[in-house]
Amino acid sequence: MIRKNIVLKNTEVILDDSKVVFHQETSFLIKPYFREDLFINYDIDLSEVPISILNIPFVANIYPMCWFLGATLKVKTLDKNFFESIEIVKQEFAKFYPEILFRNSKLIVEQLDEIQYTPKNKAMLFSGGVDALYTYSRLDNKDVQLITMHGADIDIQNVAQWEKIKNITKSLELTKNNPNYFIKSNVRRFYRSKVEKLIYNNNQDWWTLIQHGLSLTSLIAPVAYKNGIGEVFIGSTLDAKNELFPWGSSYIDNYITWASTQVIHHGQESNRFNKMKILCDYFDEINLPTPFRVCYHNQNTKLNCSMCAKCYRAIVTLIVLGKDPREYGFEIETMHGSVEKFYDNLLIFIKGNVFNQAVYFYWLEIVEKMNEKNNIAFIFSDEVLEIKKYHKLKELLNKLKIDKSNKKKDFKEKIGVLRTKYYNTLNKYLK
């Protein structure tokens, strides 16, 4: 049998740049899955951080690939708590992907270190988006440390956009007294698109379905060691009722631990629409309107482009809530018929895109609120025109809601359903 091994040969720490580079040696069968070595840039002094802590992000990003490849990952040293927790995470992912239990993947560590520190602080992943702001608003947030990533949602090569986001994050009135930390990594570029094929019937991407919860939280490990962080919060993408399908950041995050740190997946009690409502009420309560950063469009040069899927959802949600989207980081022209043009473009977008998206249920949350009798939409300038357009929007979403529920699944979806039933049955016998 040809061996499938990935060996971490050297964890290079470049102190002048606060940079860690993981040099790996890979079997020739697995080499085509990788583009370059994984690296991470921090804005803290790394000189006293143990290698067993620095290695956590490498294992978190590589080992899940081994689950599907049937490969062995070899590392010289690793924190003992993380070693144990990632095996639990593997078992949780196996509930969605039982095939990984038969691929004979292994994590071999020469030396497990029991690292401990006094857990005196807490931190959270902070993007400035709805989920992050919701988590921030629910915490005792006075001293929480905010950690923002470059290379996750903003492409690592998009330096201009990153610098803009850093400046906005630092100057945000809501969080101006919170410590900010910034991490840069090629977590989404060190592997090739071939990795996407590891997931049968992949209707999203590796990052969304497998990687991002483990990846984003594990990158914080050296900061947690330096700052004595006991809890790391990551805002939920989905509410609990939508946790019925695989997702790379969900309740599974709660099993991630290292040293004296526990990861907490926060906010599943509320869906996206309700989060925005609660946030708007919160901003009103503290008298501090705060912009949402929801846009990651690769052509965006502003806080939000105001014309992509995420922007449209946020804008419509605010309109349904009776709020002016312009007060929350979005740009809507109101002169010379521009509002009519905005609604027309929105209707075209929904017809062509919304119910082809895997997250169409976000729009279902919106239309449910639109259907309520006491709903009063925000009016920009022309009440008669905008109410007419608003009702067209509501009619379209209700129609698409019906069409979606009646539409027959295509062949690929049928195969996916059969596969899920097969593995669910298999899973019962494995318990």
C-alpha angles and dihedrals in degrees: 000000000000110000121236107207136163112190125189098220099177139005101208115201114197102194097188090060096032084235133149121200120189112210110200134187113214134192113249092248091059100036094088089065093066133070101181144339117292114252137180131197119204133185094222134083108268098187096104099035111112117241088235087065095041089054093059096087091048093054092042092056100037106036095064088058088055090056090064097034095049088234135149120236116204122197129171098219138006140164109271096223092053092047090056095042097052090055088055089048088053091055090050092051088049088068086069097030107030091169090077089069089066098045093082096227117172139193111209118189122182095203128021114200123205101218120187134177135164108275099220102142141047132215139188138199105254123195098153090244130126097271094047094046091048092053091046091051092051096049130079082256104177096105103016112134114234119217121192125189131217113201099036108077096356113058112248090234093055096089096159093056091046094052090050092051092048091053092047092048093049093048099042106130093214094058103025093121096049121097112251126210126183126204127189123197142155091229091138098040106044091080129056129239088260086083089069089068092062088080114073113234091001107196096170125023140276092261094053099040102038119358117048104071094049093038100049097043095044092053087067094061097098091046089049090052093049096044102036094244111180099177130037115192123204117186116238120249094200134033119241096265091059094053090097095104134048116287129169095226116039141102085324088076089070090070093060114105138151133180105325095339130104124193116222122199102212136196106028090133090076134051123224096265093051091046090058091047092050090047094051089051090047093051090049091049094053091036092235118119107205128197120241117225102207102141125099098160108149092228095049116121097172136061087272128002090217093213109070129090096268093044093048092051092051094045094049091046090055092047090051088050089054092248129135107244089207089070090057103052104283131116120223120169113222103179129095098005095313094134090056089050090050092054092045091052090047092053091049091050094050093048091052103036122010104083093039088065123096089227097053088128088078087068091048088058089052097048091048088062092043089056093057112109095229095051113128115187125214114259119212101191116312110057098184094048096042096048088052092050092044091056090049088053091050092048091050094050092047091049092049089047089058093042091051093051092048098040115111116239115252122236095269092053091049091053089050092052093049091048092050092050091049094050093042089056090046091049092058090060092048095058 
